[in-house]
Coordinates of C-alpha atoms in Angstrom, one line a residue:
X1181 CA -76.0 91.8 -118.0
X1182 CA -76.2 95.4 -116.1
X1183 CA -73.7 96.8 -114.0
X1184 CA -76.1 96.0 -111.4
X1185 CA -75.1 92.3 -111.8
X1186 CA -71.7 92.9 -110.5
X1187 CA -72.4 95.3 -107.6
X1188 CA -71.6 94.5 -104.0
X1189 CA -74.7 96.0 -102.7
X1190 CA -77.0 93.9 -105.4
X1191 CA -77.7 90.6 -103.8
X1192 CA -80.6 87.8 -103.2
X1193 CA -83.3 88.4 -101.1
X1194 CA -84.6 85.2 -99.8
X1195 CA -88.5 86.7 -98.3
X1196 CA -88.9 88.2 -102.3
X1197 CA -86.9 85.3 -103.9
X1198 CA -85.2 87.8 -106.3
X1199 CA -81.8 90.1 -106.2
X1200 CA -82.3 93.4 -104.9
X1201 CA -80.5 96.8 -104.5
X1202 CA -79.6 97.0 -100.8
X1203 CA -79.1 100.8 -101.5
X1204 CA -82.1 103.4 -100.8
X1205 CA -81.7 105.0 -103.7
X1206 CA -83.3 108.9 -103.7
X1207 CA -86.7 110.0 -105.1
X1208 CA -84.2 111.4 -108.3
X1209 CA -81.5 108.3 -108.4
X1210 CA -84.5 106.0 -108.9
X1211 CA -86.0 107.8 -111.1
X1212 CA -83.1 108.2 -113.5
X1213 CA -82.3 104.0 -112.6
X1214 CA -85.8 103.4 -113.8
X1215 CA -85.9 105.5 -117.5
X1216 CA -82.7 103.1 -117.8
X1217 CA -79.9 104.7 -120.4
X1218 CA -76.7 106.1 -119.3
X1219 CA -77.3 105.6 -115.1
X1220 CA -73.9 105.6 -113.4
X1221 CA -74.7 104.9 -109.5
X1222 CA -72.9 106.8 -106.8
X1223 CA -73.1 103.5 -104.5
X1224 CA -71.4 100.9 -107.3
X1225 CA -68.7 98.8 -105.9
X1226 CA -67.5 96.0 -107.5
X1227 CA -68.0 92.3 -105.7
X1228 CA -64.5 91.7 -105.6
X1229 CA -63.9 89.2 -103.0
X1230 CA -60.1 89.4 -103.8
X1231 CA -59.6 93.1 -103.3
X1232 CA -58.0 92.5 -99.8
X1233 CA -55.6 89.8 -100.7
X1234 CA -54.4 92.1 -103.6
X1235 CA -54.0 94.9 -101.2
X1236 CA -51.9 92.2 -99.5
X1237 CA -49.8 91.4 -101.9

């Protein structure tokens, strides 16, 4: 599992049938996301569908 798989902005594409990044990720962030490793991206937030009712709370 990457940290991909629990992004917000990671979801299924139904024209490609596969998940996708709905980021555009620059020439350099894509590059660095492709050699894989240590990739932390600027645009990770975590599908939380509770967040608001915690805020709530």
């Amino acid at each position: 599992m990457s940290i991909c798989d629990t992004c917000s902005n990671y979801q299924y594409d139904e024209d490609y049938e596969y998940y996708v990044c709905m980021v555009d990720l620059d020439e350099d962030d894509m590059s660095r996301f492709l050699r894989g490793g240590s990739f932390s991206c600027a645009f990770y937030q975590r599908d939380d569908e509770y967040v608001v009712v915690r805020k709530q709370m």
